[in-house]
XYZ file of C-alpha atoms in Angstrom:
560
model
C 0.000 0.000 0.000
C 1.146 2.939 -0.860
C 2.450 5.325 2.311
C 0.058 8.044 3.142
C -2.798 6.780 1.045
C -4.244 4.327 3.750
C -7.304 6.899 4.265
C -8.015 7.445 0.365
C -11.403 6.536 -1.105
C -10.676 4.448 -3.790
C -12.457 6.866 -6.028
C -9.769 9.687 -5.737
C -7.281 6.753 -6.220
C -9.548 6.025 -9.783
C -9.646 9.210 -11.315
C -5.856 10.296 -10.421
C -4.741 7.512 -12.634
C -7.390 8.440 -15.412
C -11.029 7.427 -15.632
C -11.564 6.374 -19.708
C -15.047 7.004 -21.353
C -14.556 2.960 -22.117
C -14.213 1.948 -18.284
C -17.491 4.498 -17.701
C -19.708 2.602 -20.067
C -18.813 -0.655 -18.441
C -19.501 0.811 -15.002
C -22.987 2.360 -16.090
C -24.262 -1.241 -17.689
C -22.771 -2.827 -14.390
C -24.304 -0.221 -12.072
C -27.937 -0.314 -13.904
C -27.428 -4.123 -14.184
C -26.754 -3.950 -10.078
C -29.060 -1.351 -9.383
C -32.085 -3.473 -11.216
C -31.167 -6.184 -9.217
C -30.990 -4.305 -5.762
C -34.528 -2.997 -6.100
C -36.611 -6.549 -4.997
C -33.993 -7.174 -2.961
C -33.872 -3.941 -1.076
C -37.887 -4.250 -0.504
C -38.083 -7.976 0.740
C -34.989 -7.523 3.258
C -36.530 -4.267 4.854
C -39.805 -6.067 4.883
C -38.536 -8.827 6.778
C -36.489 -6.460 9.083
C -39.886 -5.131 10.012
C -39.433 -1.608 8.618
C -41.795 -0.400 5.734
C -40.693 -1.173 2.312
C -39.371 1.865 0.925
C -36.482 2.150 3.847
C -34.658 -0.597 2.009
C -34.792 1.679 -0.649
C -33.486 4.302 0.709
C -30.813 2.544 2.489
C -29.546 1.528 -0.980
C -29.568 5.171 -2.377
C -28.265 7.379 0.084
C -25.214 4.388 2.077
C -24.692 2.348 -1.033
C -24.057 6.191 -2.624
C -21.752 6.650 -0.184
C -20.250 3.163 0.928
C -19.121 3.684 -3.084
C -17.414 7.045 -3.076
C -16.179 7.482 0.130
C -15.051 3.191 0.561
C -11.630 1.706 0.309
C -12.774 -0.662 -1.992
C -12.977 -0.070 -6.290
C -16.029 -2.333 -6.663
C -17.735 -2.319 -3.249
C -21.827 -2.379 -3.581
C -23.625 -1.606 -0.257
C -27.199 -1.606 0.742
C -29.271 -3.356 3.251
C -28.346 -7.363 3.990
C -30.034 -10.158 4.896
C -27.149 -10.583 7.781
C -29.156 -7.784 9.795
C -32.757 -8.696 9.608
C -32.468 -10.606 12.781
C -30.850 -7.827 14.466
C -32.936 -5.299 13.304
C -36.276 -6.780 13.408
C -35.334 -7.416 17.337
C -34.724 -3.783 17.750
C -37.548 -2.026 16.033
C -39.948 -4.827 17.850
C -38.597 -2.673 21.457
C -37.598 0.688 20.713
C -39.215 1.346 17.409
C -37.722 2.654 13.972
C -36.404 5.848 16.291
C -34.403 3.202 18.255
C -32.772 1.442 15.418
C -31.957 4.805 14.018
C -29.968 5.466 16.624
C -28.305 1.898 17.272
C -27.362 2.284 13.373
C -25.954 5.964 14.244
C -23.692 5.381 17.538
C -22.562 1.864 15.156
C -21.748 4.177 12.673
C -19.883 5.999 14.893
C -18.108 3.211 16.265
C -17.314 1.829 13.287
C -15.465 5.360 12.300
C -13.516 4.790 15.327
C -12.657 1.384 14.302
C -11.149 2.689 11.098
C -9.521 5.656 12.112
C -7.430 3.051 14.899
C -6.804 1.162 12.078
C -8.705 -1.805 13.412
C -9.498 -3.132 10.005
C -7.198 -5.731 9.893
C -8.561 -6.909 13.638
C -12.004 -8.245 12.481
C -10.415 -10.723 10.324
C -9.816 -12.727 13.224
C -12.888 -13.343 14.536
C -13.349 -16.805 14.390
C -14.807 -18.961 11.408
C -16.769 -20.797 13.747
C -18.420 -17.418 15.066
C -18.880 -16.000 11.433
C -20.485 -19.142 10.085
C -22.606 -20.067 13.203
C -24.460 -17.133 13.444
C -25.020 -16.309 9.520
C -26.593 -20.301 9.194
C -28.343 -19.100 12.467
C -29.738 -15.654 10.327
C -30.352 -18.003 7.611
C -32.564 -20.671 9.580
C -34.519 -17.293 11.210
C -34.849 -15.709 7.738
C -36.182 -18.750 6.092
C -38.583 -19.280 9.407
C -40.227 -15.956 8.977
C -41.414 -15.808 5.593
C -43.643 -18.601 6.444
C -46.589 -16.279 7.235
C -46.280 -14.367 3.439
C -45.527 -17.535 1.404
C -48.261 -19.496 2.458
C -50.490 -16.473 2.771
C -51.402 -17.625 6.720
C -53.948 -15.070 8.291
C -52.512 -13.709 10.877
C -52.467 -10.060 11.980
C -49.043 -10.051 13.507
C -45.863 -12.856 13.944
C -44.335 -13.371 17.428
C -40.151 -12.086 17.638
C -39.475 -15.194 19.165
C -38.203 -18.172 16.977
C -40.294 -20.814 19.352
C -43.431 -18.852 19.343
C -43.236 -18.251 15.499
C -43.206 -21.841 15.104
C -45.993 -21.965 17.435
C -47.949 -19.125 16.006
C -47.768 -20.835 12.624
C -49.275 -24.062 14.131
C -52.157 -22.613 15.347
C -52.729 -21.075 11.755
C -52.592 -23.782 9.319
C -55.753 -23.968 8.353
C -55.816 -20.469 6.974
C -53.138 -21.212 4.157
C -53.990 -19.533 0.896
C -52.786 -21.649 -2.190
C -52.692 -18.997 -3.977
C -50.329 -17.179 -2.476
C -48.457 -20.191 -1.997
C -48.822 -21.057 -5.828
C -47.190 -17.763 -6.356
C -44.091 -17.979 -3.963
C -43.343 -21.434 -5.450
C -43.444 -19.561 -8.429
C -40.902 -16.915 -7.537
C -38.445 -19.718 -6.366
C -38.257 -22.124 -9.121
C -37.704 -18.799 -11.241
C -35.027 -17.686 -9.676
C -33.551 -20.853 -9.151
C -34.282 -22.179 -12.958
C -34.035 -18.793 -14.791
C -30.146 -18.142 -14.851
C -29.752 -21.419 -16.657
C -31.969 -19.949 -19.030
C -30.102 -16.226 -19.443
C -28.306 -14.855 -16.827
C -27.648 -11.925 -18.146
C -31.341 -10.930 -17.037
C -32.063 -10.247 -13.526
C -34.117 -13.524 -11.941
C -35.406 -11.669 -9.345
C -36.721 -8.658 -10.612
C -37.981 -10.684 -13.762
C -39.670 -12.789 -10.934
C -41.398 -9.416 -9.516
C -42.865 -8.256 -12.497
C -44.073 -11.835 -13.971
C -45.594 -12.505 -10.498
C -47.103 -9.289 -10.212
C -48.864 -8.684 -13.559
C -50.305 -12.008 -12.707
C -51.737 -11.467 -9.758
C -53.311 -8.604 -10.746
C -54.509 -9.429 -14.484
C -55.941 -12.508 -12.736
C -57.171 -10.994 -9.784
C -55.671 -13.169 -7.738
C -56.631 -12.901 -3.916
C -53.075 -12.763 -2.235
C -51.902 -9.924 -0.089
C -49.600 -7.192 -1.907
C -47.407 -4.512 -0.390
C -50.011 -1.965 -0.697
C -52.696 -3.735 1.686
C -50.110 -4.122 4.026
C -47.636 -0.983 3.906
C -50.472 1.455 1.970
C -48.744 3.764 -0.796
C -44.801 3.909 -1.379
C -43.301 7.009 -1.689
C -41.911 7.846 -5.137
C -38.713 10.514 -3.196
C -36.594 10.606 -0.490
C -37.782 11.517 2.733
C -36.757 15.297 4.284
C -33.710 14.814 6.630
C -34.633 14.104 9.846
C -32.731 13.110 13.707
C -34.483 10.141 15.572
C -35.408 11.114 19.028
C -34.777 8.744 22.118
C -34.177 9.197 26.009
C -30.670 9.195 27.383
C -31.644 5.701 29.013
C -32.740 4.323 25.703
C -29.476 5.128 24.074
C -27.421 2.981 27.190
C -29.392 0.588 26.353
C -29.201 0.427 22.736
C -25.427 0.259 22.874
C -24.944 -3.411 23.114
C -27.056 -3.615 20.401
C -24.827 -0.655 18.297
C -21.632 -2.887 19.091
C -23.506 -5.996 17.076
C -24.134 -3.824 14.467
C -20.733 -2.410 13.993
C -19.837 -6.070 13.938
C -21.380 -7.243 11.800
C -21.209 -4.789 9.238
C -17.204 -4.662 9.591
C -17.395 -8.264 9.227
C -19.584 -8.881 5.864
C -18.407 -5.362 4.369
C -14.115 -6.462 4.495
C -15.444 -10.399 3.660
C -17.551 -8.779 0.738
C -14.020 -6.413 -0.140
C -12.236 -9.817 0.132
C -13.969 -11.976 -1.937
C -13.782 -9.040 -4.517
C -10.436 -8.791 -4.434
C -10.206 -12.109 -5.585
C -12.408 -11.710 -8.323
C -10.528 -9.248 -10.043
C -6.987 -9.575 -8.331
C -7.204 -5.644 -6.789
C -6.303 -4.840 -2.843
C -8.969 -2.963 -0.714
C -7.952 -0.177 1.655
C -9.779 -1.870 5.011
C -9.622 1.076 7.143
C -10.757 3.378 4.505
C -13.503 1.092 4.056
C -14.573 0.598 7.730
C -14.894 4.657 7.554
C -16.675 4.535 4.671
C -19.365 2.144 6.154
C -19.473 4.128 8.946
C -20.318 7.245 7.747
C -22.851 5.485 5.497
C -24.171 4.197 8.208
C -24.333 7.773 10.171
C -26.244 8.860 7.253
C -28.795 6.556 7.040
C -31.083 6.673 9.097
C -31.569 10.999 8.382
C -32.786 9.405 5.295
C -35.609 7.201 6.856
C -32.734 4.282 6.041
C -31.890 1.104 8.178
C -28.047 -0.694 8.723
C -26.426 -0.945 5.258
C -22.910 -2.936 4.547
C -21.149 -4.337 1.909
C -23.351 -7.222 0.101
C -21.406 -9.942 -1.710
C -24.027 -11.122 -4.170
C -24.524 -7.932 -5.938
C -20.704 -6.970 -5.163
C -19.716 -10.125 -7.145
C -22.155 -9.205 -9.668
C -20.982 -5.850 -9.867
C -17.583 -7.383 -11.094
C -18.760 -10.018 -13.287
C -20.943 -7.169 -14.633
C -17.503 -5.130 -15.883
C -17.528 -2.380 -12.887
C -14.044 -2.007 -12.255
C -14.168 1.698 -10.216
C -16.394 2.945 -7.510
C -18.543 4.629 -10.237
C -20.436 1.674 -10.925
C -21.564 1.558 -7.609
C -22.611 5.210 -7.704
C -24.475 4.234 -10.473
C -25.971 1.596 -8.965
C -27.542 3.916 -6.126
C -29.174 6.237 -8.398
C -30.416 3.848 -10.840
C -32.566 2.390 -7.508
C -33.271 6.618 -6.777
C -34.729 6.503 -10.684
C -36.655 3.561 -10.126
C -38.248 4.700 -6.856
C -38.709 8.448 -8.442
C -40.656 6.816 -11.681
C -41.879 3.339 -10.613
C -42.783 3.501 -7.116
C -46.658 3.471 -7.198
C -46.513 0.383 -8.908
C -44.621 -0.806 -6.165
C -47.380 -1.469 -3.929
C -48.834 -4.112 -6.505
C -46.238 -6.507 -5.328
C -47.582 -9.786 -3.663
C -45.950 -10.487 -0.875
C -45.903 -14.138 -1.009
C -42.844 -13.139 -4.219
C -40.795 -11.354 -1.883
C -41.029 -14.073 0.816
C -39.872 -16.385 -2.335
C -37.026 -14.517 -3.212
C -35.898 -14.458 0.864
C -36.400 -17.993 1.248
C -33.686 -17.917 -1.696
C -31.375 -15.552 0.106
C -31.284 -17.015 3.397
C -30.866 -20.516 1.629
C -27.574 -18.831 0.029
C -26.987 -17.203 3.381
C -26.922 -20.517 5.303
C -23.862 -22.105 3.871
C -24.892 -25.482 4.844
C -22.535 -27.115 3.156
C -19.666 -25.294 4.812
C -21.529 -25.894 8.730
C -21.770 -29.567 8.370
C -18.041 -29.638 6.689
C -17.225 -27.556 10.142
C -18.166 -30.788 12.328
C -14.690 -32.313 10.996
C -13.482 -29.686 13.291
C -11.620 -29.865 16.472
C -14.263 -30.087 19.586
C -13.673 -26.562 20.470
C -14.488 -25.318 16.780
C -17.615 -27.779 17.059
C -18.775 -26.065 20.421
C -18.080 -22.527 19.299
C -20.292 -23.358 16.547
C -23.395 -24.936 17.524
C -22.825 -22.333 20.706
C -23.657 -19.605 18.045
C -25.575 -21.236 15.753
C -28.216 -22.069 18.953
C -27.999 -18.874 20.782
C -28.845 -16.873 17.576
C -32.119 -19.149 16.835
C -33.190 -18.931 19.800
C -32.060 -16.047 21.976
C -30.821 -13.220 20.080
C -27.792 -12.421 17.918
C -26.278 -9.751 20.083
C -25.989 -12.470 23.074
C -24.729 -15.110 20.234
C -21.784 -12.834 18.879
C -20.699 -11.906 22.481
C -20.960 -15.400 23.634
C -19.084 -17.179 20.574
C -16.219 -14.922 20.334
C -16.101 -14.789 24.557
C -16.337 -18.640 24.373
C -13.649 -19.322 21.257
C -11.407 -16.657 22.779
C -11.372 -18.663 26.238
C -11.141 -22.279 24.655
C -7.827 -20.500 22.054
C -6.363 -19.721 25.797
C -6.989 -22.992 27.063
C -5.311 -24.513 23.475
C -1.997 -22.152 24.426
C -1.582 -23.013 27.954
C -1.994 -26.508 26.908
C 0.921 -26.056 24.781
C 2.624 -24.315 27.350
C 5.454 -26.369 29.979
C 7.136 -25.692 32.404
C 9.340 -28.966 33.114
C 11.478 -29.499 36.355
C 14.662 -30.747 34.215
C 17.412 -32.551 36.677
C 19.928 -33.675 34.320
C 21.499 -32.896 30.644
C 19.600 -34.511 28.251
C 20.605 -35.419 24.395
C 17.966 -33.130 23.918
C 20.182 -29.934 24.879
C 22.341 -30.726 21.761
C 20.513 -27.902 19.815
C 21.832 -25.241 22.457
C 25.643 -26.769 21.817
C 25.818 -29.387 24.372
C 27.078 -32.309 23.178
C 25.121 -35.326 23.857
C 28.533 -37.332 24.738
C 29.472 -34.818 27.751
C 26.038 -35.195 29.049
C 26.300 -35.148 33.283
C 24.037 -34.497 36.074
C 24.404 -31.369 37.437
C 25.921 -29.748 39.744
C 25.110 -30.769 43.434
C 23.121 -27.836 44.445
C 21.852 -26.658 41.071
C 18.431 -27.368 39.469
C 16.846 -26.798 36.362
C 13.581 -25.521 35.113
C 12.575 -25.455 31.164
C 9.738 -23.507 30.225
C 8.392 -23.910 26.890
C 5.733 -21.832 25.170
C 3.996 -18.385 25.456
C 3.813 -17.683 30.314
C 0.758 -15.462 30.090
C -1.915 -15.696 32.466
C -3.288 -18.738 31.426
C 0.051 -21.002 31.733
C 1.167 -19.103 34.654
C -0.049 -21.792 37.195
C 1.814 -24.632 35.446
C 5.063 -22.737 36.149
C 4.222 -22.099 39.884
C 3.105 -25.754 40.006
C 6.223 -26.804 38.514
C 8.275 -24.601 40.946
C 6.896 -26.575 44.138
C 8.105 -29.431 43.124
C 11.361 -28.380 44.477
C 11.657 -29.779 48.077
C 14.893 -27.788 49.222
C 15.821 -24.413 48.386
C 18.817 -25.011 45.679
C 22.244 -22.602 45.304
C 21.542 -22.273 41.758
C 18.127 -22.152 39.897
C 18.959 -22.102 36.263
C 15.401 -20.641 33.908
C 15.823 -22.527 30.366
C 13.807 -19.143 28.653
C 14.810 -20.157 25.344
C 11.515 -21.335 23.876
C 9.241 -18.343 25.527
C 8.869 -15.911 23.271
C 6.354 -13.793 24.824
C 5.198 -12.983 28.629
C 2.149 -10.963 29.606
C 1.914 -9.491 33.121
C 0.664 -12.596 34.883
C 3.763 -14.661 33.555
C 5.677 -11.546 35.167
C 4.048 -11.896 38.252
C 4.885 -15.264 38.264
C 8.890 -15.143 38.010
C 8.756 -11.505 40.464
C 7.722 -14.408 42.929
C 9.936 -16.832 42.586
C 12.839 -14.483 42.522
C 11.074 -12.726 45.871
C 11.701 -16.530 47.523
C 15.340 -17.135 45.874
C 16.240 -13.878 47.267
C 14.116 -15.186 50.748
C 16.183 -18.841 50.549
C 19.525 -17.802 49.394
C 18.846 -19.113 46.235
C 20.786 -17.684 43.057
C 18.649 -17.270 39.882
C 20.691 -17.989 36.459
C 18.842 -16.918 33.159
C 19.685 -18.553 29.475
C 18.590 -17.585 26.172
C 15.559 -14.825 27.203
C 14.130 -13.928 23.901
C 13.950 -10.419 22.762
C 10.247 -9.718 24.218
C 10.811 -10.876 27.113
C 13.940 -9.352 27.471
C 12.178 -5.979 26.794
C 9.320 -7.106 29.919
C 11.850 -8.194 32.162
C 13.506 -4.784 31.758
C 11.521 -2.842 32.381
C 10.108 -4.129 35.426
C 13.369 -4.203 37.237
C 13.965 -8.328 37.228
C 16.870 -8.244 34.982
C 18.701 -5.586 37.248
C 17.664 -8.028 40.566
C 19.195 -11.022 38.151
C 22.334 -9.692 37.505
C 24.182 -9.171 34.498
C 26.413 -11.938 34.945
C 23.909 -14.381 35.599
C 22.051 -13.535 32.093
C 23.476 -16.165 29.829
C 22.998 -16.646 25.960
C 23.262 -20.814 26.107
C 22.646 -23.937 28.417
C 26.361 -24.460 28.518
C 27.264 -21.201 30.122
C 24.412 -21.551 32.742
C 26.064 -24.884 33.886
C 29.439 -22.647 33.709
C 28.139 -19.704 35.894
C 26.169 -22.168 38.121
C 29.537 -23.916 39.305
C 31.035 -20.783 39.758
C 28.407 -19.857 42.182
C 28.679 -22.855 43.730
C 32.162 -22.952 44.425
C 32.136 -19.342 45.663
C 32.336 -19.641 49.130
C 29.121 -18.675 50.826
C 29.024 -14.484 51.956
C 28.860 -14.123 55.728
C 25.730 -13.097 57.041
């Protein structure tokens, strides 16, 4: 990357190398291409997210506008996801739209932050476990809640909760309108058969319009988005701040933080996997800032949480957009739409949209990758499901916190298993790769022991060295450390030797270092141990610890 650009939109980047008329007619035709396709989509997912219709709309104008030119990424395309219908349905079911305006606000915010500490490199390493557990757990939730609209059930309202959704729906079953059923199927084989057909046509919008000029030149009795939602606006909304109580905010934070997450998370996969596709390198900080502010902006526009979507990223590439234009173009090509079609809008059966979700969240769930996951070590298995169950049925803030909590603990557990500290009374062959030669092998001095540690002393080790150390049943002259194979200590691990040098010093005890690695070195320093140590007993090898140790030991003792 090049120094000093780390915070430059991608877009400035574009059109300081030169912007050709050729590269803007490809990103037009992949922008209206992108744009056409974002329209169903961007109605169904704010639908299910419990928000009227026309906020997914506006999400996709006025963040994927932005997401575009202000984003560290050439072909990013952001809008509203199914990743946050779970989330946000939970939210506005609370505190209201005005709630989840200003969640999506203070996680814009945050995610600023994130950026601007160059933190974008961070979420990569939340675990795979985490990330696939809780989108199969969207998926499942998703899938679950378009049963009311593609079966047509008649029910006024559908509980939050997963169990008394399912519950709800069992107590409706004999209302089920085949109809409305007849046309979901519809909109599923069609997207699902059409692209073998031509791709090059949008399935899902294609899928809108055949469903809907069918339901209304056959009067067909299935609700539409106009009996449900009334008229959609054909503009954007007057700029507006949601209003909520100081208490309300506090407790909307937890659910800001999930946000955040997750939109860091799909928005740098989404820049990943499109790096891929057309062998560029995204600017992840720029990007995170770029979401942010798009996500700031937002909700003033009546919008809900917007990220980075894969799908119609990836089609944005395979389309020909190459530059951040083509996702420009893809915002106002939705603004167009909404401007000139969006009374027509309200013709739209519902049962189509729930057809074209149950297709999303069946992309969404991966399943192929989850059950491939079970090959996994336990811990990966437990982080998993962990997710995976909390998110169906408890909520997805409490499932993030708890998987990455859980596979953070279980990773400490792997390292202090993999940590030793070994109470060592002889030289072993094994010594030959500090340059002791197996042949002079010899038990050590009388009055000398030895202690190996091995691995990372942090906090979670820590106890196996102070178990280790009791093992000694009479004060020695000489303690030699073997600190060759620790490359790092945290303050626990400190604590841990500051004690054990606080009882040599009680005992008598001498304390001979060999081989402390550099960050160690550095800890040790700094807190003073070193200078307790001594120079001369800080040794680079095994053999000149054996050396100083018989030195000590035939000093004669100093008088007390």
């Amino acid at each position: 990357m090049t120094p000093g650009r780390e915070f430059e939109p991608k877009l400035v980047t574009v059109l300081r190398e030169g912007y050709s008329r050729a590269q803007f007619a490809r990103d037009l035709a992949a922008g209206i291409q992108v744009g056409i396709v974002a329209l169903p989509l961007s109605l169904a997912l704010a639908i299910a997210s419990g928000v009227r219709p026309e906020q997914g709309l506006f999400t996709a104008v006025v963040a994927g506008f932005l997401i575009s030119a202000l984003g560290g990424s050439r072909v990013q395309i952001g809008g509203p996801t199914g990743a946050f219908i779970v989330l946000v349905y939970g939210i506005v079911q609370t505190y209201g739209y005005d709630g989840l305006a200003v969640a999506t606000m203070m996680a814009g915010g945050l995610m600023v932050l994130m950026g601007i500490a160059r933190l974008g490199n961070v979420i990569k390493f939340v675990p795979y476990p985490v990330t696939i557990g809780f989108t199969s757990g969207i998926a499942i939730i998703i899938a679950v809640s378009q049963i009311r609209d593609l079966f047509g059930l008649d029910m006024e309202s559908v509980p939050a909760d997963f169990v008394e959704k399912i519950v709800a729906y069992g107590g409706h079953v004999g209302s089920v309108n085949p109809w409305a059923l007849g046309v979901g199927a519809f909109a599923v084989l069609f997207l699902v058969l059409w692209p073998r057909v031509n791709p090059r046509i949008p399935s899902p919008l294609l899928a809108i319009v055949i469903a809907t000029v069918a339901a209304y030149a056959l009067n067909l009795p299935v609700e539409t988005i106009g009996d449900r939602f009334g008229a959609v606006p054909h503009m954007l909304p007057s700029p507006a701040l949601p209003s909520v109580s100081w208490a309300e905010m506090r407790a909307l934070f937890p659910s800001a933080i999930a946000i955040a997450l997750l939109a860091s998370i799909e928005s740098l996969l989404s820049a990943v996997v499109s790096d891929g596709m057309m062998g560029g390198r995204h600017r992840s900080n720029m990007e995170l800032v770029a979401q942010g502010l798009a996500n700031v902006a937002s909700p003033v526009f009546g919008g809900i949480p917007a990220t980075g979507a894969i799908a119609r990223t990836a089609l944005n590439v395979r389309s020909g957009g190459r530059t951040p234009v083509a996702g420009m173009v893809h915002s106002l090509t939705v603004l167009l739409i909404l401007f000139a079609l969006a009374p027509l809008a309200g013709m739209i059966p519902m049962a189509a949209l729930a057809g074209i979700l149950l297709l999303v969240a069946y992309h969404m769930s991966e399943w192929r990758v989850f059950v491939k996951l079970f090959r996994s070590p336990k811990s990966d298995i437990l982080v998993l499901l962990t997710t995976f169950l909390l998110t169906v049925l408890v909520d997805l803030v409490v499932a993030l916190q708890a998987g990455i909590v859980l596979a953070a603990f279980l990773f400490m557990r792997r390292m202090a298993d993999l940590s030793e500290a070994s109470y060592v009374q002889d030289m072993m062959a094994e010594d030959v790769d500090e340059g002791v030669d197996p042949a002079l092998a010899e038990p050590l001095p009388h009055g000398v022991e030895m202690f190996k540690v091995h691995g990372t002393l942090f906090f979670g080790a820590a106890s196996k060295f102070k178990d280790a150390m009791r093992r000694v049943e009479k004060p020695p002259k000489v303690l030699i450390l073997r600190l060759r194979e620790v490359l790092v200590i945290d303050a626990t691990g400190l604590r841990a030797l500051e004690d054990l040098l606080d009882k040599a010093e009680h005992d008598g005890t001498r304390i001979v270092m060999t081989a402390v690695q550099a960050q160690p070195r550095e800890v040790l320093e700094r807190a003073g141990i070193l200078t307790r140590v001594g120079d001369e007993n800080l040794v680079p090898d095994f053999r000149r610890a054996v050396a100083r140790a018989r030195e000590i030991v035939a000093a004669p003792a100093p008088p007390r």
